[in-house]
Amino acid sequence: MNENPLPFLFGKTWKYSAGNRKDIVRYWIMFIFANSISLVCHPLALAWTIDTIQKRGVTPKSAPLLYLQMAVLIAIDLLFWGFHGPARIKECLNAFRAKADYRKALVSGVMGLDLEWHAEHHSGDTIDKVEKGSQALMGFSESSFLPISSLVQLVVCIVMLSCVGALYGAITLAMLSIVAWIVMRFDRDLIPMYRDLNRAENRISESVYDSIGNITTIVILRAERLVFQAISKRIDEPYGLFKRTAILNEIKWSLVSLVGTITTSSIMGIYFYRTAMSGLTVEIGTVYLLMRYLDRIRDLGFQFCSMYNELVIWKTKIQNAEVLSKEFREKSLDDRVLPADWQEISVSGLDFSYDGDDGTKRHLSDISFTIRRGERIAFVGESGSGKSTCLKVTRNLYPQAKPTLTVDGRLVPEGFVEISRSIALVPQDPEIFASTIRDNITLGADYPDEAIAEFAEVARFGDVIEKLPKGLDSAINEKGVNLSGGEKQRLALARGLLACRDKQIILLDEPTSNVDVSNERMIYDRILDRFKDAAIISSVHKLHLLPLFHRIYMFEKGRIVGEGSLDELIRSCPAFQAFWQKCQAQAERQERQEALVGI
């Protein structure tokens, strides 16, 4: 954390400007050249003009020279902007690219993290870190000309003052050393405060994100005032810390100003004393140059203090974002697939446990099963028996689970992670986004309308789309769009199936639990027909679907207690027999209740 912010930020800009680094070198050189021209030539031209007026006055004889001097000033400004303007355009364009690449790197890394990590980290906090870090990198990379300009001006001022008198250059260097010490000494205390303020902002974002994301529940419970009071308290919480940073900053500014004023007064006093003692005539042009460069150095002191303060804030925000990147891991998106001609996958010795969202312990014990190409497999069992957990492990959502895995007899050392790009899981709970129907199905990716329509039909959501005001382009929250629970689940199913279109193994975690029986059977018929060559494993809770599957695995308390076809399990598996009878009794009770409601 003690690393100087300037090399840190230049390093980040360089790192996330791949393919554009030659332009970076070019515009840095152009900034150096532009500032050197302006700071050396402009004051000298003005001093020349002042000396001309002092010595010759403003007469018809001196007028042509004065006109020339004015033209020189214009030429200097044109030359400055001839380099500085194009360099600024290149810098701003590169800043956009650097910010975009940095944000992509963070988002890609976050999306590649395990679900377990996401469960332990608040989405609002993560979003805030990504956005603040990206904005900080752009803030620096689009204004990197400022430190370059300051450095050039500093060198030129010291050289020019030394040309007037070596003592003046030495005094200036001493002053700058004192200013640098003051700034760094104060920032030693300010940097941890900025870090804490960033964390406070992250926590505020968490509260706002939670409240807006759950606004329906808050309004229904009439809890608006209580929630707002809690958010307000968290917003006001960092005030004391912010006040301390403001006080320290102003003390720092006042000390820098005082040192600058003392330096200017000391050098001018020495110059006047020397001139008076030598009996020489004071040249107004020389006085102007001294005061111009001294004033410039004094301004540089303020500029350095302000800029360094901003650099520290930018650096702190980027480091705050890079807390995330410490968790990132290298991943390949292409080669973790099944062989094109695979036939059978064998899973054995799967033991795994974790804490569920409700605080209960979920576990699998000595799980073994086989997946064959084109096979339809059902997982059945009571809620909490391990079906969904087994599907999630198969999808590699818990990579710490390491079963023994073979593909066509060949051992796969890393387990499911090595074939993870060939497997997709369609979850049970429909996650609906506040966007259009199209974006809900495609997740913003580019798909032809034909592909969207195909999988909407498979999920029996096509009829729903046709009834909407704007079809696929209807927004979820617009007037006339009122989806039922079953329709929302079919929308989410269409999305999941579209994502599964090129997968070898498709996992279905009761994706039709809220769909009526007649639609559910038709949906499964269509899924099995569309994905004939893929292996399909589905967690099933409704018995009328079981005849569709070749093999059934019965789960109980995290173990597989039965395997076989439907007829085989009914004949020989006591656990399945009890489960079958219980489900039939429940179905009969539900039919009687629906009949009574109909009456």
Coordinates of C-alpha atoms in Angstrom, one line a residue:
M1 CA 0.0 0.0 0.0
N2 CA 3.0 2.3 0.3
E3 CA 3.8 2.3 -3.4
N4 CA 3.8 5.7 -4.9
P5 CA 0.5 6.3 -6.7
L6 CA 2.1 7.7 -9.9
P7 CA 4.0 4.7 -11.1
F8 CA 1.1 2.5 -9.9
L9 CA -1.4 4.4 -12.1
F10 CA 0.9 4.7 -15.1
G11 CA 1.5 0.9 -14.8
K12 CA -2.2 0.2 -14.8
T13 CA -2.8 2.4 -17.8
W14 CA 0.0 0.7 -19.6
K15 CA -1.2 -2.8 -18.7
Y16 CA -4.8 -2.2 -19.9
S17 CA -3.8 -0.4 -23.1
A18 CA -2.6 -3.5 -25.0
G19 CA -2.5 -2.8 -28.7
N20 CA -2.4 0.9 -28.1
R21 CA 0.9 1.3 -26.3
K22 CA 2.8 2.9 -29.2
D23 CA 0.2 5.7 -29.2
I24 CA 0.8 6.1 -25.4
V25 CA 4.5 6.7 -26.0
R26 CA 3.7 9.1 -28.8
Y27 CA 1.3 11.3 -26.9
W28 CA 3.5 11.3 -23.8
I29 CA 6.4 12.7 -26.0
M30 CA 4.0 15.2 -27.6
F31 CA 3.0 16.4 -24.1
I32 CA 6.6 16.9 -23.1
F33 CA 7.4 18.8 -26.2
A34 CA 4.3 21.0 -26.1
N35 CA 4.9 22.0 -22.4
S36 CA 8.6 22.6 -23.0
I37 CA 7.8 25.0 -25.9
S38 CA 5.1 26.8 -23.9
L39 CA 7.0 27.3 -20.7
V40 CA 10.4 28.2 -22.2
C41 CA 9.4 30.3 -25.2
H42 CA 6.3 32.1 -23.9
P43 CA 7.9 33.8 -20.8
L44 CA 11.0 34.6 -22.8
A45 CA 9.0 36.2 -25.6
L46 CA 7.1 38.3 -23.0
A47 CA 10.3 39.3 -21.3
W48 CA 11.7 40.3 -24.6
T49 CA 8.7 42.5 -25.3
I50 CA 8.9 44.1 -21.8
D51 CA 12.6 44.8 -22.2
T52 CA 11.9 46.3 -25.7
I53 CA 9.3 48.7 -24.2
Q54 CA 11.6 49.6 -21.3
K55 CA 14.6 50.4 -23.5
R56 CA 12.9 51.8 -26.7
G57 CA 9.4 52.7 -25.6
V58 CA 6.4 52.4 -27.9
T59 CA 7.4 54.5 -30.9
P60 CA 7.0 54.3 -34.7
K61 CA 10.6 52.9 -34.8
S62 CA 9.9 50.2 -32.2
A63 CA 6.5 49.3 -33.5
P64 CA 7.6 46.8 -36.1
L65 CA 9.6 44.9 -33.5
L66 CA 6.7 44.9 -31.1
Y67 CA 4.4 43.6 -33.9
L68 CA 6.9 40.8 -34.6
Q69 CA 7.0 39.9 -30.9
M70 CA 3.2 39.7 -30.8
A71 CA 3.3 37.4 -33.8
V72 CA 5.9 35.2 -32.0
L73 CA 3.5 34.8 -29.1
I74 CA 0.7 33.7 -31.5
A75 CA 3.1 31.2 -33.2
I76 CA 4.2 29.8 -29.8
D77 CA 0.5 29.2 -28.9
L78 CA -0.2 27.6 -32.3
L79 CA 2.8 25.3 -31.9
F80 CA 1.8 24.3 -28.4
W81 CA -1.7 23.3 -29.5
G82 CA -0.3 21.6 -32.6
F83 CA 1.2 19.1 -30.3
H84 CA -1.0 19.2 -27.2
G85 CA -4.4 19.0 -29.0
P86 CA -3.8 15.8 -31.0
A87 CA -2.1 14.3 -27.9
R88 CA -5.1 15.0 -25.8
I89 CA -7.4 13.3 -28.3
K90 CA -5.2 10.2 -28.4
E91 CA -5.1 10.2 -24.6
C92 CA -8.9 10.4 -24.2
L93 CA -9.5 7.6 -26.8
N94 CA -7.0 5.4 -25.0
A95 CA -8.6 6.2 -21.6
F96 CA -11.9 4.8 -23.0
R97 CA -10.2 1.6 -24.1
A98 CA -8.2 1.2 -20.9
K99 CA -11.4 1.6 -18.8
A100 CA -13.3 -0.8 -21.1
D101 CA -10.6 -3.4 -20.9
Y102 CA -10.2 -3.0 -17.1
R103 CA -14.0 -3.3 -16.6
K104 CA -14.1 -6.4 -18.9
A105 CA -11.2 -8.0 -16.9
L106 CA -13.0 -7.4 -13.6
V107 CA -16.5 -8.5 -14.9
S108 CA -15.0 -11.6 -16.6
G109 CA -13.1 -12.5 -13.4
V110 CA -16.2 -12.1 -11.2
M111 CA -18.3 -14.1 -13.6
G112 CA -15.7 -16.9 -13.5
L113 CA -15.8 -17.2 -9.7
D114 CA -17.7 -20.1 -8.0
L115 CA -21.2 -19.7 -6.7
E116 CA -19.9 -20.3 -3.2
W117 CA -17.8 -17.0 -3.5
H118 CA -20.9 -15.1 -4.8
A119 CA -22.9 -16.4 -1.9
E120 CA -20.3 -15.0 0.5
H121 CA -20.0 -11.6 -1.2
H122 CA -22.7 -9.0 -1.6
S123 CA -23.6 -8.1 -5.2
G124 CA -24.0 -4.4 -4.4
D125 CA -20.5 -4.3 -2.9
T126 CA -19.0 -6.1 -5.9
I127 CA -20.7 -3.8 -8.4
D128 CA -19.6 -0.7 -6.5
K129 CA -16.0 -1.9 -6.5
V130 CA -16.0 -2.7 -10.2
E131 CA -17.6 0.7 -11.2
K132 CA -15.4 2.8 -8.9
G133 CA -12.2 1.0 -9.9
S134 CA -13.1 1.4 -13.6
Q135 CA -13.9 5.1 -13.2
A136 CA -10.7 5.7 -11.3
L137 CA -8.6 4.2 -14.0
M138 CA -10.3 6.3 -16.7
G139 CA -10.0 9.4 -14.4
F140 CA -6.2 9.0 -14.4
S141 CA -5.7 7.7 -17.9
E142 CA -7.6 10.6 -19.5
S143 CA -5.6 13.2 -17.5
S144 CA -2.1 11.7 -17.4
F145 CA -1.0 14.8 -19.2
L146 CA -1.3 16.7 -15.9
P147 CA 1.6 14.9 -14.0
I148 CA 3.7 14.9 -17.3
S149 CA 3.0 18.7 -17.7
S150 CA 3.8 19.3 -14.0
L151 CA 7.1 17.4 -14.2
V152 CA 8.2 19.3 -17.4
Q153 CA 7.2 22.6 -15.9
L154 CA 9.1 21.8 -12.7
V155 CA 12.3 20.9 -14.6
V156 CA 12.1 24.0 -16.9
C157 CA 11.4 26.4 -14.0
I158 CA 14.4 25.1 -12.0
V159 CA 16.7 25.3 -15.0
M160 CA 15.5 28.8 -15.9
L161 CA 15.9 30.1 -12.3
S162 CA 19.3 28.5 -12.1
C163 CA 20.3 30.4 -15.3
V164 CA 19.4 33.7 -13.5
G165 CA 21.2 32.5 -10.4
A166 CA 22.4 29.1 -9.1
L167 CA 21.3 30.1 -5.6
Y168 CA 17.7 30.6 -6.8
G169 CA 17.6 27.0 -8.2
A170 CA 19.0 25.6 -5.0
I171 CA 16.4 27.4 -2.8
T172 CA 13.6 26.2 -5.2
L173 CA 14.8 22.6 -4.9
A174 CA 14.9 22.9 -1.1
M175 CA 11.3 24.3 -1.1
L176 CA 10.1 21.5 -3.3
S177 CA 11.6 18.9 -1.0
I178 CA 9.8 20.4 1.9
V179 CA 6.5 20.5 0.0
A180 CA 6.9 16.8 -1.0
W181 CA 7.7 15.8 2.6
I182 CA 4.6 17.7 3.8
V183 CA 2.3 16.1 1.3
M184 CA 3.6 12.5 1.8
R185 CA 3.6 12.9 5.6
F186 CA -0.1 14.0 5.6
D187 CA -1.0 11.3 3.0
R188 CA 0.4 8.7 5.3
D189 CA -2.6 9.4 7.5
L190 CA -5.0 10.2 4.7
I191 CA -4.6 7.0 2.6
P192 CA -6.0 4.6 5.2
M193 CA -8.9 7.1 5.7
Y194 CA -9.6 7.1 2.0
R195 CA -9.6 3.3 2.0
D196 CA -12.1 3.3 4.9
L197 CA -14.3 5.8 3.1
N198 CA -14.3 3.6 0.0
R199 CA -15.4 0.6 2.1
A200 CA -18.1 2.8 3.7
E201 CA -19.3 3.6 0.1
N202 CA -19.4 -0.1 -0.7
R203 CA -21.6 -0.8 2.3
I204 CA -23.9 2.1 1.3
S205 CA -24.2 0.6 -2.2
E206 CA -25.1 -2.8 -0.6
S207 CA -28.0 -1.2 1.4
V208 CA -29.3 0.8 -1.6
Y209 CA -29.0 -2.3 -3.9
D210 CA -30.9 -4.5 -1.4
S211 CA -33.6 -1.9 -0.8
I212 CA -34.3 -1.2 -4.5
G213 CA -34.0 -4.8 -5.4
N214 CA -36.6 -5.8 -2.8
I215 CA -38.8 -2.7 -3.1
T216 CA -42.0 -4.8 -3.6
T217 CA -41.6 -6.6 -0.3
I218 CA -40.7 -3.3 1.5
V219 CA -43.8 -1.5 0.1
I220 CA -46.1 -4.5 0.9
L221 CA -44.9 -4.6 4.5
R222 CA -45.1 -0.8 4.8
A223 CA -41.5 -0.8 5.9
E224 CA -40.4 2.2 3.7
R225 CA -39.7 4.5 6.6
L226 CA -37.8 2.0 8.7
V227 CA -35.7 0.9 5.7
F228 CA -35.0 4.5 4.7
Q229 CA -33.9 5.4 8.2
A230 CA -31.5 2.4 8.2
I231 CA -30.1 3.5 4.8
S232 CA -29.8 7.2 6.0
K233 CA -27.9 6.1 9.1
R234 CA -25.5 4.1 6.9
I235 CA -25.1 7.1 4.5
D236 CA -24.4 9.5 7.4
E237 CA -22.0 7.1 9.2
P238 CA -18.8 8.1 7.4
Y239 CA -19.3 11.9 8.1
G240 CA -16.9 11.9 11.0
L241 CA -14.2 10.3 9.0
F242 CA -14.9 12.6 6.0
K243 CA -14.6 15.6 8.3
R244 CA -11.1 14.5 9.6
T245 CA -9.9 14.1 6.0
A246 CA -11.2 17.5 5.1
I247 CA -9.4 19.1 8.1
L248 CA -6.1 17.4 7.3
N249 CA -6.3 18.3 3.6
E250 CA -6.8 22.0 4.4
I251 CA -3.9 22.0 6.9
K252 CA -1.8 20.4 4.2
W253 CA -2.9 23.0 1.6
S254 CA -2.1 25.9 4.0
L255 CA 1.4 24.6 4.7
V256 CA 2.1 24.2 1.0
S257 CA 0.9 27.7 0.3
L258 CA 3.0 29.2 3.1
V259 CA 6.2 27.4 2.0
G260 CA 5.6 28.7 -1.6
T261 CA 5.1 32.2 -0.5
I262 CA 8.2 32.2 1.7
T263 CA 10.2 30.8 -1.2
T264 CA 9.0 33.5 -3.6
S265 CA 9.6 36.3 -1.1
S266 CA 13.0 35.0 -0.2
I267 CA 14.3 34.7 -3.8
M268 CA 12.9 38.1 -4.8
G269 CA 14.4 39.6 -1.7
I270 CA 17.8 38.2 -2.5
Y271 CA 17.6 39.4 -6.1
F272 CA 16.6 43.0 -5.0
Y273 CA 19.4 43.0 -2.4
R274 CA 22.0 41.8 -4.9
T275 CA 20.9 44.4 -7.5
A276 CA 20.9 47.2 -4.9
M277 CA 24.4 46.3 -3.6
S278 CA 25.8 46.0 -7.1
G279 CA 24.5 49.3 -8.3
L280 CA 23.1 47.7 -11.5
T281 CA 19.9 48.8 -13.2
V282 CA 16.9 46.6 -12.6
E283 CA 15.8 45.0 -15.8
I284 CA 12.0 44.7 -15.8
G285 CA 12.2 41.7 -18.1
T286 CA 14.4 39.8 -15.7
V287 CA 12.1 40.7 -12.8
Y288 CA 9.2 39.4 -14.8
L289 CA 11.0 36.1 -15.6
L290 CA 11.9 35.6 -12.0
M291 CA 8.3 36.3 -10.7
R292 CA 6.8 34.3 -13.6
Y293 CA 8.8 31.2 -12.8
L294 CA 8.5 31.6 -9.1
D295 CA 4.8 32.0 -9.3
R296 CA 4.6 29.0 -11.6
I297 CA 6.6 26.9 -9.1
R298 CA 4.3 28.1 -6.3
D299 CA 1.2 27.1 -8.4
L300 CA 3.0 23.8 -9.1
G301 CA 3.1 23.3 -5.3
F302 CA -0.7 23.6 -5.1
Q303 CA -1.1 21.6 -8.3
F304 CA 1.1 18.8 -7.0
C305 CA -0.7 18.8 -3.7
S306 CA -4.2 18.6 -5.4
M307 CA -3.0 16.2 -8.0
Y308 CA -1.3 13.9 -5.5
N309 CA -4.4 13.9 -3.4
E310 CA -6.5 12.8 -6.4
L311 CA -3.9 10.2 -7.5
V312 CA -4.0 8.7 -4.0
I313 CA -7.8 8.5 -4.2
W314 CA -7.7 6.9 -7.7
K315 CA -5.1 4.4 -6.6
T316 CA -7.1 3.5 -3.5
K317 CA -10.3 2.9 -5.5
I318 CA -8.4 0.7 -8.0
Q319 CA -6.8 -1.3 -5.1
N320 CA -10.3 -1.6 -3.6
A321 CA -11.5 -3.1 -6.8
E322 CA -8.5 -5.4 -7.0
V323 CA -9.5 -7.0 -3.8
L324 CA -11.8 -8.9 -6.2
S325 CA -9.0 -9.9 -8.6
K326 CA -7.1 -11.6 -5.9
E327 CA -9.8 -14.3 -6.1
F328 CA -9.6 -14.6 -9.9
R329 CA -8.1 -17.8 -11.4
E330 CA -7.0 -18.6 -14.8
K331 CA -9.6 -20.4 -16.9
S332 CA -9.9 -21.7 -20.4
L333 CA -13.3 -21.4 -22.1
D334 CA -12.5 -23.6 -25.1
D335 CA -10.8 -26.9 -24.2
R336 CA -12.9 -28.1 -21.3
V337 CA -15.3 -30.1 -23.3
L338 CA -16.1 -33.8 -23.9
P339 CA -14.6 -35.6 -26.8
A340 CA -16.9 -35.4 -29.9
D341 CA -17.4 -39.2 -29.9
W342 CA -17.9 -39.8 -26.1
Q343 CA -20.3 -42.6 -25.1
E344 CA -20.2 -43.0 -21.3
I345 CA -19.2 -41.1 -18.2
S346 CA -18.7 -42.8 -14.9
V347 CA -18.9 -40.9 -11.6
S348 CA -17.9 -42.6 -8.3
G349 CA -16.8 -41.8 -4.8
L350 CA -18.6 -38.4 -4.7
D351 CA -18.5 -37.1 -1.1
F352 CA -19.4 -33.4 -0.5
S353 CA -21.1 -31.2 2.0
Y354 CA -21.8 -27.4 2.3
D355 CA -24.1 -25.0 4.2
G356 CA -27.3 -24.2 2.3
D357 CA -28.8 -20.7 2.0
D358 CA -31.2 -21.6 4.8
G359 CA -28.3 -22.6 7.1
T360 CA -28.9 -26.3 6.9
K361 CA -26.1 -28.7 6.1
R362 CA -26.3 -30.3 2.6
H363 CA -24.3 -33.4 1.9
L364 CA -23.7 -36.2 -0.6
S365 CA -22.2 -39.5 0.6
D366 CA -20.5 -42.0 -1.7
I367 CA -22.5 -41.1 -4.8
S368 CA -21.9 -43.1 -7.9
F369 CA -23.8 -42.9 -11.2
T370 CA -23.3 -43.3 -15.0
I371 CA -24.3 -41.0 -17.8
R372 CA -24.6 -42.5 -21.3
R373 CA -24.9 -40.5 -24.5
G374 CA -28.5 -39.8 -25.5
E375 CA -29.8 -41.3 -22.2
R376 CA -32.6 -39.8 -20.1
I377 CA -32.0 -40.0 -16.4
A378 CA -34.3 -38.9 -13.5
F379 CA -33.2 -38.0 -10.0
V380 CA -36.1 -38.5 -7.5
G381 CA -36.4 -38.2 -3.7
E382 CA -37.8 -36.0 -1.0
S383 CA -36.8 -32.3 -0.7
G384 CA -33.3 -32.1 0.7
S385 CA -32.3 -35.6 -0.3
G386 CA -29.4 -34.4 -2.4
K387 CA -30.8 -34.3 -6.0
S388 CA -30.2 -30.6 -6.6
T389 CA -26.8 -30.7 -4.9
C390 CA -25.7 -33.6 -7.1
L391 CA -26.8 -31.7 -10.2
K392 CA -24.9 -28.6 -9.1
V393 CA -21.7 -30.6 -8.5
T394 CA -22.1 -32.2 -11.9
R395 CA -22.4 -28.7 -13.4
N396 CA -19.1 -27.9 -11.5
L397 CA -20.7 -25.2 -9.4
Y398 CA -18.8 -26.6 -6.5
P399 CA -15.3 -27.3 -7.9
Q400 CA -14.0 -28.4 -4.5
A401 CA -16.0 -31.6 -4.9
K402 CA -13.6 -34.1 -6.5
P403 CA -15.3 -37.4 -7.5
T404 CA -13.5 -40.1 -9.5
L405 CA -14.6 -39.4 -13.1
T406 CA -13.9 -41.4 -16.2
V407 CA -15.0 -40.7 -19.8
D408 CA -15.1 -43.9 -21.9
G409 CA -12.8 -45.5 -19.4
R410 CA -10.2 -42.7 -19.4
L411 CA -9.6 -41.1 -16.0
V412 CA -10.3 -37.3 -15.9
P413 CA -8.0 -36.2 -13.0
E414 CA -9.6 -32.8 -12.4
G415 CA -13.2 -34.1 -12.4
F416 CA -16.1 -32.2 -13.8
V417 CA -14.0 -29.0 -14.3
E418 CA -12.3 -30.6 -17.3
I419 CA -15.6 -31.2 -19.1
S420 CA -17.5 -28.2 -17.7
R421 CA -18.1 -26.4 -21.1
S422 CA -20.1 -29.4 -22.3
I423 CA -22.6 -29.3 -19.4
A424 CA -25.4 -26.8 -18.7
L425 CA -27.9 -26.6 -15.8
V426 CA -31.4 -25.2 -16.1
P427 CA -32.3 -24.1 -12.5
Q428 CA -35.7 -24.4 -10.8
D429 CA -36.2 -20.8 -9.6
P430 CA -37.0 -18.4 -12.5
E431 CA -34.8 -15.3 -12.3
I432 CA -36.5 -12.5 -14.3
F433 CA -34.7 -9.3 -15.2
A434 CA -36.3 -5.9 -15.5
S435 CA -35.7 -5.8 -19.3
T436 CA -37.4 -7.0 -22.5
I437 CA -38.6 -10.5 -23.1
R438 CA -35.9 -10.8 -25.7
D439 CA -33.1 -9.9 -23.3
N440 CA -34.6 -12.2 -20.6
I441 CA -34.3 -15.1 -23.0
T442 CA -30.9 -14.2 -24.6
L443 CA -29.3 -12.5 -21.6
G444 CA -28.3 -9.7 -24.0
A445 CA -26.4 -12.0 -26.4
D446 CA -27.0 -11.9 -30.1
Y447 CA -29.3 -14.7 -31.3
P448 CA -31.4 -14.8 -34.5
D449 CA -35.2 -14.6 -33.9
E450 CA -35.5 -18.1 -35.4
A451 CA -33.5 -19.6 -32.6
I452 CA -35.4 -17.6 -29.9
A453 CA -38.7 -18.7 -31.4
E454 CA -37.6 -22.4 -31.6
F455 CA -36.7 -22.6 -27.9
A456 CA -39.7 -20.5 -26.8
E457 CA -41.9 -23.1 -28.5
V458 CA -40.0 -26.0 -26.8
A459 CA -40.8 -24.3 -23.5
R460 CA -44.4 -23.6 -24.6
F461 CA -43.8 -19.8 -24.2
G462 CA -44.4 -19.0 -27.9
D463 CA -48.1 -18.4 -27.4
V464 CA -47.4 -16.0 -24.5
I465 CA -45.0 -14.0 -26.6
E466 CA -47.7 -13.6 -29.4
K467 CA -50.2 -12.2 -26.9
L468 CA -47.7 -9.5 -25.6
P469 CA -48.1 -5.9 -26.8
K470 CA -44.7 -5.8 -28.6
G471 CA -43.9 -9.5 -28.7
L472 CA -40.2 -10.2 -27.9
D473 CA -39.6 -6.5 -27.4
S474 CA -42.2 -6.1 -24.7
A475 CA -40.6 -5.0 -21.4
I476 CA -41.4 -7.1 -18.3
N477 CA -42.7 -4.1 -16.3
E478 CA -44.7 -2.4 -19.1
K479 CA -48.4 -2.1 -19.2
G480 CA -50.1 -5.3 -20.6
V481 CA -47.2 -7.6 -19.5
N482 CA -48.4 -9.6 -16.5
L483 CA -46.8 -13.0 -16.4
S484 CA -48.0 -15.7 -14.0
G485 CA -45.6 -17.8 -11.9
G486 CA -45.8 -20.7 -14.5
E487 CA -45.2 -18.3 -17.4
K488 CA -42.2 -16.8 -15.7
Q489 CA -40.8 -20.3 -15.2
R490 CA -41.4 -21.1 -18.9
L491 CA -39.7 -17.9 -19.8
A492 CA -36.7 -18.9 -17.7
L493 CA -36.8 -22.4 -19.2
A494 CA -36.7 -21.0 -22.8
R495 CA -33.6 -19.0 -21.7
G496 CA -31.9 -22.1 -20.2
L497 CA -32.7 -24.3 -23.2
L498 CA -31.3 -21.7 -25.6
A499 CA -28.1 -21.7 -23.7
C500 CA -28.1 -25.6 -23.8
R501 CA -28.4 -25.8 -27.6
D502 CA -24.8 -27.0 -28.2
K503 CA -24.3 -28.9 -24.9
Q504 CA -23.7 -32.6 -24.5
I505 CA -25.1 -33.0 -21.1
I506 CA -28.3 -31.1 -20.0
L507 CA -29.2 -30.9 -16.3
L508 CA -32.8 -29.9 -15.4
D509 CA -33.5 -29.0 -11.8
E510 CA -37.3 -29.2 -11.7
P511 CA -37.6 -26.3 -14.2
T512 CA -41.4 -26.8 -14.6
S513 CA -42.4 -27.1 -10.9
N514 CA -44.9 -24.2 -11.3
V515 CA -46.3 -25.4 -14.6
D516 CA -49.6 -27.2 -14.9
V517 CA -49.5 -30.9 -15.6
S518 CA -50.7 -30.9 -19.2
N519 CA -48.1 -28.2 -20.2
E520 CA -45.4 -29.9 -18.2
R521 CA -45.7 -33.2 -20.0
M522 CA -45.7 -31.5 -23.4
I523 CA -42.7 -29.4 -22.5
Y524 CA -40.7 -32.5 -21.5
D525 CA -41.7 -34.3 -24.7
R526 CA -40.4 -31.4 -26.7
I527 CA -37.2 -31.1 -24.7
L528 CA -36.4 -34.8 -25.1
D529 CA -37.2 -34.6 -28.8
R530 CA -35.1 -31.5 -29.4
F531 CA -32.0 -32.8 -27.6
K532 CA -32.0 -36.4 -28.9
D533 CA -28.2 -36.7 -29.0
A534 CA -27.6 -35.2 -25.6
A535 CA -27.7 -36.9 -22.2
I536 CA -30.4 -35.4 -20.0
I537 CA -30.6 -35.6 -16.3
S538 CA -33.6 -34.1 -14.6
S539 CA -34.6 -33.8 -11.0
V540 CA -38.2 -34.9 -11.0
H541 CA -40.9 -34.4 -8.3
K542 CA -44.0 -35.3 -10.3
L543 CA -44.4 -39.0 -11.0
H544 CA -46.3 -38.7 -14.2
L545 CA -43.0 -37.7 -15.9
L546 CA -41.1 -40.8 -14.8
P547 CA -42.1 -43.1 -17.8
L548 CA -40.2 -40.7 -20.1
F549 CA -36.8 -41.7 -18.5
H550 CA -34.6 -44.7 -19.2
R551 CA -33.1 -44.8 -15.7
I552 CA -34.0 -43.4 -12.3
Y553 CA -31.8 -42.8 -9.3
M554 CA -33.5 -42.7 -5.9
F555 CA -31.9 -40.2 -3.4
E556 CA -32.4 -40.4 0.3
K557 CA -30.4 -38.3 2.9
G558 CA -27.6 -37.6 0.6
R559 CA -27.2 -41.2 -0.7
I560 CA -28.4 -43.1 -3.7
V561 CA -30.5 -45.9 -2.4
G562 CA -31.9 -47.3 -5.7
E563 CA -31.2 -47.3 -9.4
G564 CA -33.1 -48.8 -12.4
S565 CA -36.1 -48.3 -14.7
L566 CA -39.4 -47.3 -13.3
D567 CA -40.7 -50.9 -13.3
E568 CA -37.6 -52.2 -11.7
L569 CA -37.7 -49.7 -8.8
I570 CA -41.4 -50.3 -8.2
R571 CA -40.7 -54.0 -7.9
S572 CA -37.4 -54.0 -5.9
C573 CA -36.7 -50.7 -4.1
P574 CA -38.5 -50.2 -0.8
A575 CA -37.5 -46.6 -0.5
F576 CA -38.9 -45.8 -4.0
Q577 CA -42.0 -47.8 -3.3
A578 CA -42.7 -45.7 -0.2
F579 CA -41.9 -42.5 -2.1
W580 CA -44.2 -43.6 -5.0
Q581 CA -47.1 -44.3 -2.7
K582 CA -46.7 -41.0 -0.9
C583 CA -46.6 -39.0 -4.1
Q584 CA -49.7 -40.8 -5.4
A585 CA -51.6 -40.1 -2.2
Q586 CA -50.6 -36.4 -2.5
A587 CA -51.7 -36.3 -6.1
E588 CA -55.1 -37.9 -5.3
R589 CA -55.7 -35.4 -2.4
Q590 CA -54.8 -32.5 -4.8
E591 CA -57.3 -33.8 -7.4
R592 CA -60.1 -34.0 -4.8
Q593 CA -59.3 -30.5 -3.6
E594 CA -59.4 -29.1 -7.2
A595 CA -62.7 -31.0 -7.8
L596 CA -64.2 -29.4 -4.7
V597 CA -63.0 -25.9 -5.8
G598 CA -64.6 -26.6 -9.2
I599 CA -68.0 -27.4 -7.5

